[in-house]
Short mmCIF file of C-alpha atoms in Angstrom, two decimals:
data_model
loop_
_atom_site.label_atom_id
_atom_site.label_comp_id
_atom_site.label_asym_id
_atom_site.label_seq_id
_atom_site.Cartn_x
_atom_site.Cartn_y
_atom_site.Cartn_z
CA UNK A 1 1.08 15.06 -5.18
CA UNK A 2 -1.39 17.89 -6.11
CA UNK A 3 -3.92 15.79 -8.03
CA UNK A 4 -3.91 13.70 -5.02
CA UNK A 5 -4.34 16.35 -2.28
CA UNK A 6 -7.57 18.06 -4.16
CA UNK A 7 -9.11 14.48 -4.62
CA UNK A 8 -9.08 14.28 -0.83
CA UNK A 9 -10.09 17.46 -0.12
CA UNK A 10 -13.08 17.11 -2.46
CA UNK A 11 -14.12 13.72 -1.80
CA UNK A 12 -12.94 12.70 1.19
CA UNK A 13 -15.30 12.40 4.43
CA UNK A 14 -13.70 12.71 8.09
CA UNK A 15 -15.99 9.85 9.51
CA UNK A 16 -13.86 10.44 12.94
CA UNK A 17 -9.99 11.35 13.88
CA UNK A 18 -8.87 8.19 13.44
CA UNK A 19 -10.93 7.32 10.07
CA UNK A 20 -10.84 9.17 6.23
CA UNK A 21 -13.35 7.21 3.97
CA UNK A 22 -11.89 8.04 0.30
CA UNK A 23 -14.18 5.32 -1.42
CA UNK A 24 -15.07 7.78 -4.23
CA UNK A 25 -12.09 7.05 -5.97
CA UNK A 26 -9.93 4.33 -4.13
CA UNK A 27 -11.35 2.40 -1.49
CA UNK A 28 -14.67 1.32 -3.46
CA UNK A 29 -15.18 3.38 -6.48
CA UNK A 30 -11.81 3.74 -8.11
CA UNK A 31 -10.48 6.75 -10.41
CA UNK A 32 -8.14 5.43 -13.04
CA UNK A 33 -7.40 8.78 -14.05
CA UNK A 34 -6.12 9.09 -10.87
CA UNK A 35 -4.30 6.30 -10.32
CA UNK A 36 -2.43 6.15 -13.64
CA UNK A 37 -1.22 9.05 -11.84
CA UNK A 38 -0.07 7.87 -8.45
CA UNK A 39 1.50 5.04 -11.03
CA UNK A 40 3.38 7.53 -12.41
CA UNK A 41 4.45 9.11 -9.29
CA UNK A 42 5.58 5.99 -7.88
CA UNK A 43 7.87 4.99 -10.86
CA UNK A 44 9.25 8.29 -10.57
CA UNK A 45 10.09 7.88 -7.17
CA UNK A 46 11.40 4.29 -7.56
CA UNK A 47 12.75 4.23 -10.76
CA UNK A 48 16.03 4.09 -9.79
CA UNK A 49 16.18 0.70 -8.14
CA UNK A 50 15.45 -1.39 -11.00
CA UNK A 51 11.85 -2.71 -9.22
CA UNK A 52 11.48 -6.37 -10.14
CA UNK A 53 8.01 -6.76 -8.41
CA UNK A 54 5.43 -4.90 -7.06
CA UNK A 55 3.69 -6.44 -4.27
CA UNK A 56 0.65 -5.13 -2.64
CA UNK A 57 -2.65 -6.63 -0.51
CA UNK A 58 -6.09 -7.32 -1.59
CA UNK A 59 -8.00 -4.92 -2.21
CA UNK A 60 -7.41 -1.67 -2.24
CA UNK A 61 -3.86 -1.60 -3.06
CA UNK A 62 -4.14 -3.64 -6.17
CA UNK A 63 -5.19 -0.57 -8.46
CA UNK A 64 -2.35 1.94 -7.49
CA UNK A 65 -0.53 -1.01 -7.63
CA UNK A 66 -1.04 -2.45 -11.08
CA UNK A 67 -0.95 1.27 -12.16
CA UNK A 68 2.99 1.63 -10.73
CA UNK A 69 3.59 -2.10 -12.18
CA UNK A 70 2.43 -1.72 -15.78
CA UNK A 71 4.62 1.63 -15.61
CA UNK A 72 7.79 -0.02 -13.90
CA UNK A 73 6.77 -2.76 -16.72
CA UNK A 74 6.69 -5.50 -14.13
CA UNK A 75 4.50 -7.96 -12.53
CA UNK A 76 2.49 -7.02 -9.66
CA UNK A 77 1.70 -9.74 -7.46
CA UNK A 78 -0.56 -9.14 -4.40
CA UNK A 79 -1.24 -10.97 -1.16
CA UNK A 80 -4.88 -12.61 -0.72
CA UNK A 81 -6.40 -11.76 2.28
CA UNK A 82 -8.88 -15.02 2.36
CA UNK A 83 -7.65 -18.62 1.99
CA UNK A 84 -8.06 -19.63 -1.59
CA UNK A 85 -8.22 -23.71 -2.52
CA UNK A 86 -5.58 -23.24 -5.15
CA UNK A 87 -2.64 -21.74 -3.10
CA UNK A 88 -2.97 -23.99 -0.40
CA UNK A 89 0.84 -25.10 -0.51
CA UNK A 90 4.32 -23.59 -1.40
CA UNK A 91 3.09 -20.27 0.56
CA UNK A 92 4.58 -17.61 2.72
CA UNK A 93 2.40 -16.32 5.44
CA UNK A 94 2.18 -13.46 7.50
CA UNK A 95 -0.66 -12.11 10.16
CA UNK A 96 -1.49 -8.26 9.76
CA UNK A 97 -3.89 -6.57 11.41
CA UNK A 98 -5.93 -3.93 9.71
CA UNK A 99 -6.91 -1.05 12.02
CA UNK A 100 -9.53 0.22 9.52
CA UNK A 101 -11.63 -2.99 9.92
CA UNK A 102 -10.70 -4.32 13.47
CA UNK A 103 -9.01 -7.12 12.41
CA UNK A 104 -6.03 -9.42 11.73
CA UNK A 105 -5.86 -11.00 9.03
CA UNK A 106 -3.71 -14.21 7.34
CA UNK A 107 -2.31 -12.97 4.10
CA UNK A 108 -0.33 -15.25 1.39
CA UNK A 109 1.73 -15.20 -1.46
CA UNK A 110 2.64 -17.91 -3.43
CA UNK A 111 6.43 -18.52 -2.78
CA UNK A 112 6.33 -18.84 -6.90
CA UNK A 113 6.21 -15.24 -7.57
CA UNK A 114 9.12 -13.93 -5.44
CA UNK A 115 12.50 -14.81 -6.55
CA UNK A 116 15.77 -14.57 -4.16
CA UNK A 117 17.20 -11.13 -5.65
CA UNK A 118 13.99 -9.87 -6.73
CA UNK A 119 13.84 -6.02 -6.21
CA UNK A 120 10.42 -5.56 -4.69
CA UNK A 121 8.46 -2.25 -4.33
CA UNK A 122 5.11 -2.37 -1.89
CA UNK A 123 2.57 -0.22 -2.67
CA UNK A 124 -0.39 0.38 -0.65
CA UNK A 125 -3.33 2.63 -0.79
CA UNK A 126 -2.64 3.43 3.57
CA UNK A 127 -0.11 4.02 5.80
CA UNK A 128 -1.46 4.01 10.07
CA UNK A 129 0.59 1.56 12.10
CA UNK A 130 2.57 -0.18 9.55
CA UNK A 131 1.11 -3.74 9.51
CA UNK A 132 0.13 -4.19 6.57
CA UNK A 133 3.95 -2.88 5.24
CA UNK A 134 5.22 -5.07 7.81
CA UNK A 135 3.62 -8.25 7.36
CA UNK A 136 4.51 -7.92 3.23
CA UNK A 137 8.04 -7.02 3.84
CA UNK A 138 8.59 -9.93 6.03
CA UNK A 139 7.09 -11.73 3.03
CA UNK A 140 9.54 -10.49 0.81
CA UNK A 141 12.29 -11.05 3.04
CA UNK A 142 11.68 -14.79 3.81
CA UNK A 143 12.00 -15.27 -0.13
CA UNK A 144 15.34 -14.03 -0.19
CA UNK A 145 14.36 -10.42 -1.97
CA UNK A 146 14.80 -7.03 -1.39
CA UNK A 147 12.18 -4.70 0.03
CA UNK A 148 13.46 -1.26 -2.15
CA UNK A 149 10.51 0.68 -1.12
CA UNK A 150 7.21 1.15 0.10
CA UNK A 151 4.77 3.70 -1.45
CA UNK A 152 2.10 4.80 0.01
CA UNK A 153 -1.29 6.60 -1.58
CA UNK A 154 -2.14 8.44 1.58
CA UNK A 155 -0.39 8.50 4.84
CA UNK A 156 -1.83 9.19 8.40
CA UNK A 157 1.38 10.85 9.52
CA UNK A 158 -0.60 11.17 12.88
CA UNK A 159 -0.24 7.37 13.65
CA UNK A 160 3.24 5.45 13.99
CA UNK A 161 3.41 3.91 10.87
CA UNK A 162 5.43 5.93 8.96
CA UNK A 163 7.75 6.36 11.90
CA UNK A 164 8.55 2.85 12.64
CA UNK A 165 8.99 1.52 9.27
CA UNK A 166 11.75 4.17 8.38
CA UNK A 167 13.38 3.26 12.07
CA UNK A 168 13.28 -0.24 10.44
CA UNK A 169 15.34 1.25 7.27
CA UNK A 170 12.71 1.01 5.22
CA UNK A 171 12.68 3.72 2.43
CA UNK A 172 9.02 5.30 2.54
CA UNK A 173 7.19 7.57 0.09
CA UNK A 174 3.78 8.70 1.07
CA UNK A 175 2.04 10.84 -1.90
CA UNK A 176 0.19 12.60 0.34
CA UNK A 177 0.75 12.76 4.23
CA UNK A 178 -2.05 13.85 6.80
CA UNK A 179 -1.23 15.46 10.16
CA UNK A 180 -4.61 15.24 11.71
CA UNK A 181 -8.70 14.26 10.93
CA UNK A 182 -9.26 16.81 14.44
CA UNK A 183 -12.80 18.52 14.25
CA UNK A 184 -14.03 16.55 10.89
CA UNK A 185 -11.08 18.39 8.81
CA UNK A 186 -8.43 16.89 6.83
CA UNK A 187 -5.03 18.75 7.27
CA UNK A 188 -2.47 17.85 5.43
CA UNK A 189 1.55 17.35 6.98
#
Protein backbone atom coordinates (compact mmCIF):
# COMPACT_ATOMS: atom_id res chain seq x y z
CA UNK A 1 0.00 0.00 0.00
CA UNK A 2 1.65 3.22 -1.39
CA UNK A 3 -0.16 5.75 0.81
CA UNK A 4 1.01 3.62 3.56
CA UNK A 5 4.71 3.20 2.65
CA UNK A 6 5.26 7.25 2.17
CA UNK A 7 3.44 7.83 5.61
CA UNK A 8 6.24 5.75 7.13
CA UNK A 9 8.86 7.01 5.34
CA UNK A 10 7.85 10.58 6.22
CA UNK A 11 6.83 10.21 9.66
CA UNK A 12 8.19 7.42 10.99
CA UNK A 13 11.28 7.54 13.54
CA UNK A 14 13.74 4.40 13.84
CA UNK A 15 14.02 4.78 17.74
CA UNK A 16 16.28 1.40 17.48
CA UNK A 17 16.24 -2.00 15.22
CA UNK A 18 13.80 -3.49 17.03
CA UNK A 19 11.41 -0.26 17.50
CA UNK A 20 9.44 2.16 14.60
CA UNK A 21 7.45 4.89 16.56
CA UNK A 22 4.60 5.84 13.87
CA UNK A 23 2.53 7.92 16.52
CA UNK A 24 2.01 10.74 13.98
CA UNK A 25 -0.70 9.06 12.47
CA UNK A 26 -1.48 5.64 14.26
CA UNK A 27 -0.05 4.91 17.44
CA UNK A 28 -1.07 8.37 19.20
CA UNK A 29 -2.10 10.89 16.72
CA UNK A 30 -4.26 9.11 14.21
CA UNK A 31 -4.81 10.01 10.33
CA UNK A 32 -8.32 9.16 9.30
CA UNK A 33 -7.50 9.95 5.91
CA UNK A 34 -5.30 7.32 6.19
CA UNK A 35 -7.01 4.84 7.72
CA UNK A 36 -10.25 5.03 5.73
CA UNK A 37 -7.67 3.84 3.48
CA UNK A 38 -6.09 0.82 5.10
CA UNK A 39 -10.14 0.19 5.65
CA UNK A 40 -10.45 0.02 2.26
CA UNK A 41 -7.53 -2.08 1.61
CA UNK A 42 -8.53 -4.53 4.06
CA UNK A 43 -12.12 -5.08 2.66
CA UNK A 44 -10.54 -5.51 -0.52
CA UNK A 45 -8.42 -8.08 0.62
CA UNK A 46 -11.12 -9.86 2.71
CA UNK A 47 -14.05 -9.28 0.94
CA UNK A 48 -14.45 -12.49 -0.19
CA UNK A 49 -15.09 -14.35 3.03
CA UNK A 50 -18.21 -12.78 4.01
CA UNK A 51 -16.38 -11.13 7.46
CA UNK A 52 -18.98 -11.28 10.21
CA UNK A 53 -16.73 -9.48 12.84
CA UNK A 54 -13.83 -7.62 13.10
CA UNK A 55 -11.96 -8.08 16.18
CA UNK A 56 -8.99 -6.14 17.20
CA UNK A 57 -7.10 -4.96 20.77
CA UNK A 58 -7.18 -1.78 22.59
CA UNK A 59 -5.71 0.71 21.38
CA UNK A 60 -4.15 1.08 18.50
CA UNK A 61 -5.90 -1.36 16.42
CA UNK A 62 -9.32 -0.01 17.06
CA UNK A 63 -9.05 2.83 14.29
CA UNK A 64 -7.86 0.66 11.27
CA UNK A 65 -10.18 -1.51 12.69
CA UNK A 66 -13.46 0.36 12.83
CA UNK A 67 -12.28 1.80 9.43
CA UNK A 68 -12.27 -2.05 7.76
CA UNK A 69 -15.63 -2.72 9.91
CA UNK A 70 -17.81 0.21 8.86
CA UNK A 71 -16.56 -0.80 5.19
CA UNK A 72 -17.18 -4.70 5.59
CA UNK A 73 -20.52 -3.08 7.25
CA UNK A 74 -20.01 -5.07 10.40
CA UNK A 75 -19.41 -4.78 14.00
CA UNK A 76 -16.03 -4.41 15.27
CA UNK A 77 -15.57 -5.63 18.61
CA UNK A 78 -12.15 -5.25 20.34
CA UNK A 79 -10.44 -6.87 23.30
CA UNK A 80 -9.81 -4.57 26.53
CA UNK A 81 -6.54 -4.70 27.68
CA UNK A 82 -7.46 -3.57 31.51
CA UNK A 83 -10.12 -5.27 33.64
CA UNK A 84 -13.29 -3.32 33.34
CA UNK A 85 -16.20 -3.75 36.34
CA UNK A 86 -18.82 -4.38 33.73
CA UNK A 87 -17.38 -7.46 31.85
CA UNK A 88 -16.44 -9.19 34.78
CA UNK A 89 -18.37 -12.50 33.77
CA UNK A 90 -19.37 -14.47 30.56
CA UNK A 91 -15.64 -13.66 29.22
CA UNK A 92 -13.00 -15.33 27.17
CA UNK A 93 -9.48 -14.66 28.18
CA UNK A 94 -6.26 -14.83 26.75
CA UNK A 95 -2.55 -13.59 28.02
CA UNK A 96 -0.47 -11.73 25.21
CA UNK A 97 2.51 -10.22 25.63
CA UNK A 98 3.32 -7.00 23.90
CA UNK A 99 7.00 -6.68 22.92
CA UNK A 100 6.63 -2.92 22.28
CA UNK A 101 5.86 -2.24 26.00
CA UNK A 102 7.56 -5.21 27.89
CA UNK A 103 4.65 -6.73 28.91
CA UNK A 104 1.89 -9.37 29.06
CA UNK A 105 -1.11 -8.49 29.26
CA UNK A 106 -4.86 -10.17 30.15
CA UNK A 107 -7.14 -9.28 27.32
CA UNK A 108 -11.12 -10.05 27.19
CA UNK A 109 -13.96 -10.20 25.11
CA UNK A 110 -17.26 -10.59 26.12
CA UNK A 111 -18.33 -14.16 25.00
CA UNK A 112 -21.65 -12.00 23.82
CA UNK A 113 -20.15 -10.63 20.76
CA UNK A 114 -18.75 -13.78 19.08
CA UNK A 115 -21.19 -16.16 17.74
CA UNK A 116 -20.28 -20.00 16.83
CA UNK A 117 -20.01 -19.51 12.86
CA UNK A 118 -19.10 -16.01 13.02
CA UNK A 119 -16.54 -15.19 10.22
CA UNK A 120 -14.00 -13.09 12.05
CA UNK A 121 -11.26 -10.85 10.51
CA UNK A 122 -8.36 -9.44 13.11
CA UNK A 123 -6.95 -6.43 12.34
CA UNK A 124 -4.09 -4.93 14.03
CA UNK A 125 -2.00 -1.91 13.62
CA UNK A 126 1.56 -4.55 14.22
CA UNK A 127 2.77 -7.63 13.33
CA UNK A 128 6.50 -8.79 15.54
CA UNK A 129 6.04 -12.14 17.23
CA UNK A 130 2.48 -12.84 16.73
CA UNK A 131 0.97 -12.55 20.27
CA UNK A 132 -1.22 -10.32 20.04
CA UNK A 133 -2.77 -12.39 16.66
CA UNK A 134 -2.41 -15.33 18.71
CA UNK A 135 -3.98 -14.61 21.86
CA UNK A 136 -7.27 -13.07 19.67
CA UNK A 137 -7.45 -16.03 17.46
CA UNK A 138 -7.55 -18.37 20.30
CA UNK A 139 -10.35 -16.03 21.38
CA UNK A 140 -12.19 -16.52 18.40
CA UNK A 141 -11.67 -20.08 18.32
CA UNK A 142 -12.93 -20.94 21.87
CA UNK A 143 -16.34 -19.24 20.67
CA UNK A 144 -16.79 -21.61 18.04
CA UNK A 145 -15.86 -18.96 15.00
CA UNK A 146 -13.69 -18.75 12.30
CA UNK A 147 -10.47 -16.78 12.23
CA UNK A 148 -10.67 -15.80 8.08
CA UNK A 149 -7.86 -13.45 8.34
CA UNK A 150 -5.58 -11.30 10.01
CA UNK A 151 -4.58 -7.85 8.60
CA UNK A 152 -1.97 -6.17 9.55
CA UNK A 153 -1.10 -2.13 9.18
CA UNK A 154 2.62 -2.63 9.28
CA UNK A 155 4.58 -5.75 9.55
CA UNK A 156 8.17 -6.28 11.00
CA UNK A 157 8.90 -9.06 8.52
CA UNK A 158 12.31 -9.14 10.44
CA UNK A 159 10.70 -10.80 13.57
CA UNK A 160 8.77 -14.29 13.53
CA UNK A 161 5.46 -13.18 13.55
CA UNK A 162 4.44 -13.30 10.27
CA UNK A 163 6.18 -16.62 9.87
CA UNK A 164 4.56 -18.55 12.54
CA UNK A 165 1.10 -17.47 12.17
CA UNK A 166 0.97 -18.57 8.40
CA UNK A 167 2.77 -22.07 9.66
CA UNK A 168 -0.37 -22.02 11.91
CA UNK A 169 -2.67 -21.64 8.58
CA UNK A 170 -3.52 -18.49 9.30
CA UNK A 171 -4.17 -16.30 6.15
CA UNK A 172 -2.01 -12.99 6.70
CA UNK A 173 -2.06 -9.63 4.90
CA UNK A 174 0.43 -7.10 6.01
CA UNK A 175 -0.11 -3.58 4.08
CA UNK A 176 3.18 -2.81 4.39
CA UNK A 177 6.08 -5.27 5.39
CA UNK A 178 9.57 -4.07 6.82
CA UNK A 179 12.78 -6.10 6.35
CA UNK A 180 14.95 -4.23 8.73
CA UNK A 181 15.15 -0.75 11.21
CA UNK A 182 19.43 -1.49 10.72
CA UNK A 183 21.39 1.91 11.01
CA UNK A 184 18.11 4.18 11.95
CA UNK A 185 16.57 3.35 8.31
CA UNK A 186 13.35 1.86 7.50
CA UNK A 187 13.60 -0.66 4.54
CA UNK A 188 10.85 -2.00 3.34
CA UNK A 189 10.46 -6.20 2.35
Amino acid sequence: MQLLQNKVKEEGIVLSNQVLKVDSFLNHQMDPVLMREVGKEFTQRFKEHNVTRVLTIESSGIAPGIMTALELNVPLIFARKQKSLTLREDIYVEKVYSFTKQESNEITVSKKFINPGDKVLIVDDFLANGEAAFGLARIVEQAGAEVVGIGIVIEKAFQPGGRLLSEAGYRVESLVSIASLEDGKVTFA
